[in-house]
Amino acid sequence: MEHNTNQNSNYLALLNLTDDGTYTVTKIEIIGSNKFVYIEKNLKPTLCPMCQSRMHSKGIYVRKVNHPISQDSMNTYLIVRQRRWVCKECGHTENDSFPFLDKYSHSSNITPYLILNAFKTLTKSTAEIAAQFNISDSAARLIFKRYVDLPRLPLPEYISVDEVYLDISNTEKYAFVIMDFSTGEIIDIVHNRWHSTLENYFLSIPLKERLNVKGVISDAYKTYLTMPEEYFPNAVTILDRLCKALHKRSYVKQIFM
């Protein structure tokens, strides 16, 4: 499908580019469930930013960039034609720049923000979000970790631990949640509940802080039951079924203080 003037303007707007003749959408192709949008920077005299001499084109290379902006049933890719430039006076080299694209990136700049917005839907797994944006599970997790800073809160005297089904990946179905037993506030979330992961996590917390913990409330999962022995020398294990039977959290605290 060839482009027209309106399509050129529409796609430039989607990429946050001004329709001033700097960039052109040269072609739009639809092959099966994939849409390919060809874009390039129009040729014009280019001066070296180092010595202001005129630069010379050393040819064009093509980049295929994932751009899930439409969020319909089709996968959208940008086929970006970039010229290489060299200054024969000082030897400086550079490539055509595109505001929507970082160096070496395989996805447009807007992709991480769309992915982070998708993570707000708690019923969606990481695998589902990755499939929605045509990226791998590991890439989706890396984007989340890169942009979302969730610092751990200080450990209270009584912590409640449990798992929650998040289906992060094929091997990590359950995340490990630490809560303040008294307030219900989430202290931190660990990406799995494996013993090796929890060992590295808790031993990275200064011993002085871990000594303040007096009780670990959990179910009868073996890894949870041994936490006081392994990480909290001053704490005891409290089965959460006991807490439910007593109803009042303050009474549980009185027993073990």
Coordinates of C-alpha atoms in Angstrom, one line a residue:
M1 CA 0.0 0.0 0.0
E2 CA 1.6 3.3 -1.1
H3 CA 1.5 6.3 1.1
N4 CA -0.2 9.6 0.4
T5 CA 0.2 13.1 1.8
N6 CA -2.3 12.5 4.6
Q7 CA -0.8 9.2 5.6
N8 CA 2.7 10.8 5.7
S9 CA 1.4 13.6 8.0
N10 CA -0.5 11.1 10.2
Y11 CA 2.5 8.8 10.8
L12 CA 4.9 11.8 11.3
A13 CA 2.5 13.0 14.0
L14 CA 2.4 9.6 15.7
L15 CA 6.2 9.7 15.8
N16 CA 6.1 13.3 17.2
L17 CA 7.8 14.7 14.1
T18 CA 6.9 18.0 12.5
D19 CA 5.7 17.9 8.9
D20 CA 8.3 20.4 7.8
G21 CA 10.0 18.4 5.0
T22 CA 12.8 16.9 7.3
Y23 CA 11.3 13.4 7.3
T24 CA 9.3 11.4 4.8
V25 CA 7.2 8.3 5.1
T26 CA 8.0 6.7 1.7
K27 CA 5.9 3.6 1.8
I28 CA 3.5 1.5 3.9
E29 CA 3.3 -2.2 3.4
I30 CA 0.9 -4.7 5.0
I31 CA 2.0 -8.3 4.9
G32 CA -0.2 -10.7 6.8
S33 CA -0.5 -9.3 10.4
N34 CA 2.5 -7.1 10.0
K35 CA 2.5 -3.4 9.0
F36 CA 5.8 -1.9 7.7
V37 CA 6.2 1.9 7.7
Y38 CA 9.2 3.1 5.7
I39 CA 10.7 6.4 6.9
E40 CA 13.8 8.3 6.1
K41 CA 15.4 11.7 6.5
N42 CA 15.3 13.9 3.4
L43 CA 18.7 14.5 1.8
K44 CA 20.1 18.0 2.4
P45 CA 23.6 19.5 2.9
T46 CA 25.0 18.5 6.3
L47 CA 27.7 20.3 8.2
C48 CA 30.2 18.7 10.5
P49 CA 29.4 19.7 14.1
M50 CA 33.1 19.6 14.9
C51 CA 34.7 21.8 12.2
Q52 CA 31.7 23.0 10.2
S53 CA 33.0 21.5 7.0
R54 CA 30.5 19.8 4.6
M55 CA 30.0 16.1 5.4
H56 CA 29.8 13.4 2.7
S57 CA 27.3 10.5 2.6
K58 CA 28.9 7.0 3.0
G59 CA 25.7 5.1 2.1
I60 CA 22.5 4.0 3.8
Y61 CA 21.8 1.2 6.2
V62 CA 18.3 0.0 7.2
R63 CA 17.0 -0.6 10.7
K64 CA 13.8 -2.6 11.5
V65 CA 12.3 -1.0 14.7
N66 CA 9.3 -2.3 16.7
H67 CA 6.7 0.4 17.2
P68 CA 3.5 -0.9 18.9
I69 CA 1.7 2.4 18.8
S70 CA -1.5 1.3 17.0
Q71 CA -2.2 -1.5 19.5
D72 CA -4.6 -3.2 17.1
S73 CA -4.4 -6.7 15.7
M74 CA -1.3 -5.8 13.6
N75 CA 2.4 -5.7 14.5
T76 CA 3.8 -2.3 13.4
Y77 CA 7.4 -2.0 12.4
L78 CA 9.3 1.1 11.3
I79 CA 11.8 0.5 8.5
V80 CA 14.2 3.3 9.1
R81 CA 16.7 4.3 6.4
Q82 CA 19.7 6.0 8.0
R83 CA 22.6 7.7 6.1
R84 CA 26.1 7.5 7.4
W85 CA 28.1 10.7 7.2
V86 CA 31.8 11.4 7.3
C87 CA 33.8 14.6 7.4
K88 CA 36.9 14.4 5.2
E89 CA 38.4 17.4 7.0
C90 CA 38.5 16.2 10.6
G91 CA 37.4 12.5 10.2
H92 CA 34.2 12.9 12.4
T93 CA 31.4 10.4 11.5
E94 CA 27.8 10.3 12.5
N95 CA 24.4 8.8 11.4
D96 CA 21.1 10.5 10.6
S97 CA 19.3 11.1 13.9
F98 CA 15.6 10.3 14.5
P99 CA 13.9 11.7 17.7
F100 CA 11.9 8.5 18.2
L101 CA 14.9 6.2 18.1
D102 CA 17.9 5.6 20.4
K103 CA 21.2 4.2 19.2
Y104 CA 21.2 0.4 18.8
S105 CA 17.6 0.2 20.1
H106 CA 15.3 -2.3 18.4
S107 CA 12.1 -0.5 19.7
S108 CA 10.9 3.1 19.4
N109 CA 11.2 5.4 22.4
I110 CA 7.5 5.2 23.1
T111 CA 7.5 1.5 23.6
P112 CA 8.7 1.5 27.2
Y113 CA 5.9 3.9 28.3
L114 CA 3.3 1.8 26.6
I115 CA 4.6 -1.3 28.4
L116 CA 4.7 0.5 31.8
N117 CA 1.1 1.6 31.3
A118 CA 0.1 -2.0 30.5
F119 CA 1.7 -3.2 33.8
K120 CA -0.9 -1.1 35.6
T121 CA -3.4 -3.8 34.7
L122 CA -2.7 -6.3 37.5
T123 CA -4.6 -9.1 35.9
K124 CA -2.1 -9.2 33.0
S125 CA 0.9 -11.4 33.3
T126 CA 4.4 -10.3 32.1
A127 CA 4.1 -12.9 29.4
E128 CA 0.8 -11.4 28.1
I129 CA 2.3 -7.9 28.1
A130 CA 5.4 -9.1 26.3
A131 CA 3.2 -10.8 23.6
Q132 CA 1.1 -7.6 23.3
F133 CA 4.1 -5.5 22.5
N134 CA 5.9 -8.1 20.4
I135 CA 8.9 -8.4 22.8
S136 CA 10.4 -11.1 25.0
D137 CA 9.4 -11.7 28.6
S138 CA 12.9 -10.8 29.8
A139 CA 12.8 -7.5 27.8
A140 CA 9.5 -6.6 29.4
R141 CA 10.9 -7.2 32.9
L142 CA 14.1 -5.2 32.2
I143 CA 12.0 -2.2 31.0
F144 CA 9.9 -2.4 34.2
K145 CA 13.0 -2.6 36.4
R146 CA 14.7 0.3 34.5
Y147 CA 11.9 2.8 34.9
V148 CA 10.2 1.8 38.1
D149 CA 12.0 2.5 41.3
L150 CA 10.4 0.7 44.2
P151 CA 12.7 1.0 47.2
R152 CA 12.3 -1.4 50.1
L153 CA 10.7 0.0 53.2
P154 CA 12.4 -0.6 56.6
L155 CA 11.6 -3.9 58.3
P156 CA 9.1 -3.6 61.1
E157 CA 9.0 -5.8 64.2
Y158 CA 6.4 -8.1 62.8
I159 CA 6.4 -9.1 59.1
S160 CA 3.9 -11.2 57.2
V161 CA 5.2 -13.1 54.2
D162 CA 3.3 -14.9 51.4
E163 CA 3.3 -15.5 47.7
V164 CA 1.1 -14.1 45.0
Y165 CA 0.5 -15.6 41.6
L166 CA 1.9 -13.1 39.0
D167 CA 3.0 -15.5 36.2
I168 CA 6.2 -13.4 35.6
S169 CA 7.7 -16.0 33.3
N170 CA 7.5 -19.7 32.5
T171 CA 9.8 -20.4 35.5
E172 CA 8.6 -17.7 37.9
K173 CA 4.9 -18.0 38.5
Y174 CA 4.9 -16.8 42.1
A175 CA 6.3 -13.5 43.5
F176 CA 7.2 -13.2 47.2
V177 CA 5.5 -10.5 49.2
I178 CA 6.7 -9.0 52.5
M179 CA 4.1 -6.9 54.5
D180 CA 4.0 -5.0 57.7
F181 CA 1.8 -7.2 59.9
S182 CA 0.4 -4.3 61.9
T183 CA -0.4 -1.9 59.1
G184 CA -0.8 -4.1 56.1
E185 CA 1.7 -2.0 54.1
I186 CA 3.8 -3.8 51.5
I187 CA 7.5 -3.7 52.5
D188 CA 8.8 -5.2 49.3
I189 CA 8.1 -7.7 46.5
V190 CA 10.7 -10.3 45.3
H191 CA 10.3 -11.8 41.8
N192 CA 10.2 -15.4 43.0
R193 CA 10.1 -17.4 46.3
W194 CA 13.0 -19.7 45.6
H195 CA 15.2 -20.3 48.6
S196 CA 18.4 -19.1 46.8
T197 CA 16.7 -15.9 45.8
L198 CA 15.4 -15.2 49.3
E199 CA 18.7 -16.0 50.9
N200 CA 20.5 -13.5 48.7
Y201 CA 17.8 -10.9 49.3
F202 CA 17.6 -11.1 53.1
L203 CA 21.3 -11.5 53.7
S204 CA 21.8 -8.2 51.7
I205 CA 19.8 -6.4 54.4
P206 CA 22.1 -5.3 57.3
L207 CA 22.0 -7.6 60.3
K208 CA 21.3 -4.7 62.6
E209 CA 18.0 -4.1 60.8
R210 CA 17.1 -7.8 60.7
L211 CA 17.7 -8.1 64.5
N212 CA 14.7 -5.7 65.0
V213 CA 12.3 -8.3 63.6
K214 CA 10.5 -10.2 66.4
G215 CA 8.0 -12.3 64.5
V216 CA 7.5 -13.7 61.0
I217 CA 3.9 -14.6 60.2
S218 CA 3.5 -17.1 57.4
D219 CA 1.8 -20.3 56.3
A220 CA 3.4 -23.7 56.8
Y221 CA 5.6 -23.5 53.6
K222 CA 9.0 -24.9 54.7
T223 CA 11.0 -22.0 53.3
Y224 CA 9.0 -19.5 55.3
L225 CA 9.1 -21.5 58.5
T226 CA 12.9 -21.5 58.6
M227 CA 13.3 -17.7 58.0
P228 CA 13.8 -16.7 61.7
E229 CA 16.5 -19.3 62.1
E230 CA 18.3 -18.3 58.9
Y231 CA 17.8 -14.5 58.8
F232 CA 16.1 -13.1 61.9
P233 CA 17.9 -14.2 65.1
N234 CA 15.6 -12.4 67.4
A235 CA 12.3 -13.6 65.7
V236 CA 9.9 -16.5 66.1
T237 CA 7.7 -18.1 63.5
I238 CA 4.0 -17.5 63.8
L239 CA 1.6 -19.5 61.7
D240 CA -1.0 -17.3 60.0
R241 CA -3.7 -19.8 60.9
L242 CA -3.1 -18.9 64.6
C243 CA -3.4 -15.2 63.8
K244 CA -6.8 -15.8 62.1
A245 CA -8.0 -17.8 65.0
L246 CA -7.1 -15.1 67.5
H247 CA -8.7 -12.4 65.3
K248 CA -6.9 -9.5 67.0
R249 CA -3.4 -8.8 65.8
S250 CA -2.6 -6.8 69.0
Y251 CA -3.2 -10.0 71.0
V252 CA -0.6 -11.9 68.9
K253 CA 1.9 -9.2 69.6
Q254 CA 1.3 -9.4 73.3
I255 CA 2.0 -13.2 73.3
F256 CA 5.4 -12.9 71.8
M257 CA 6.7 -9.6 73.3

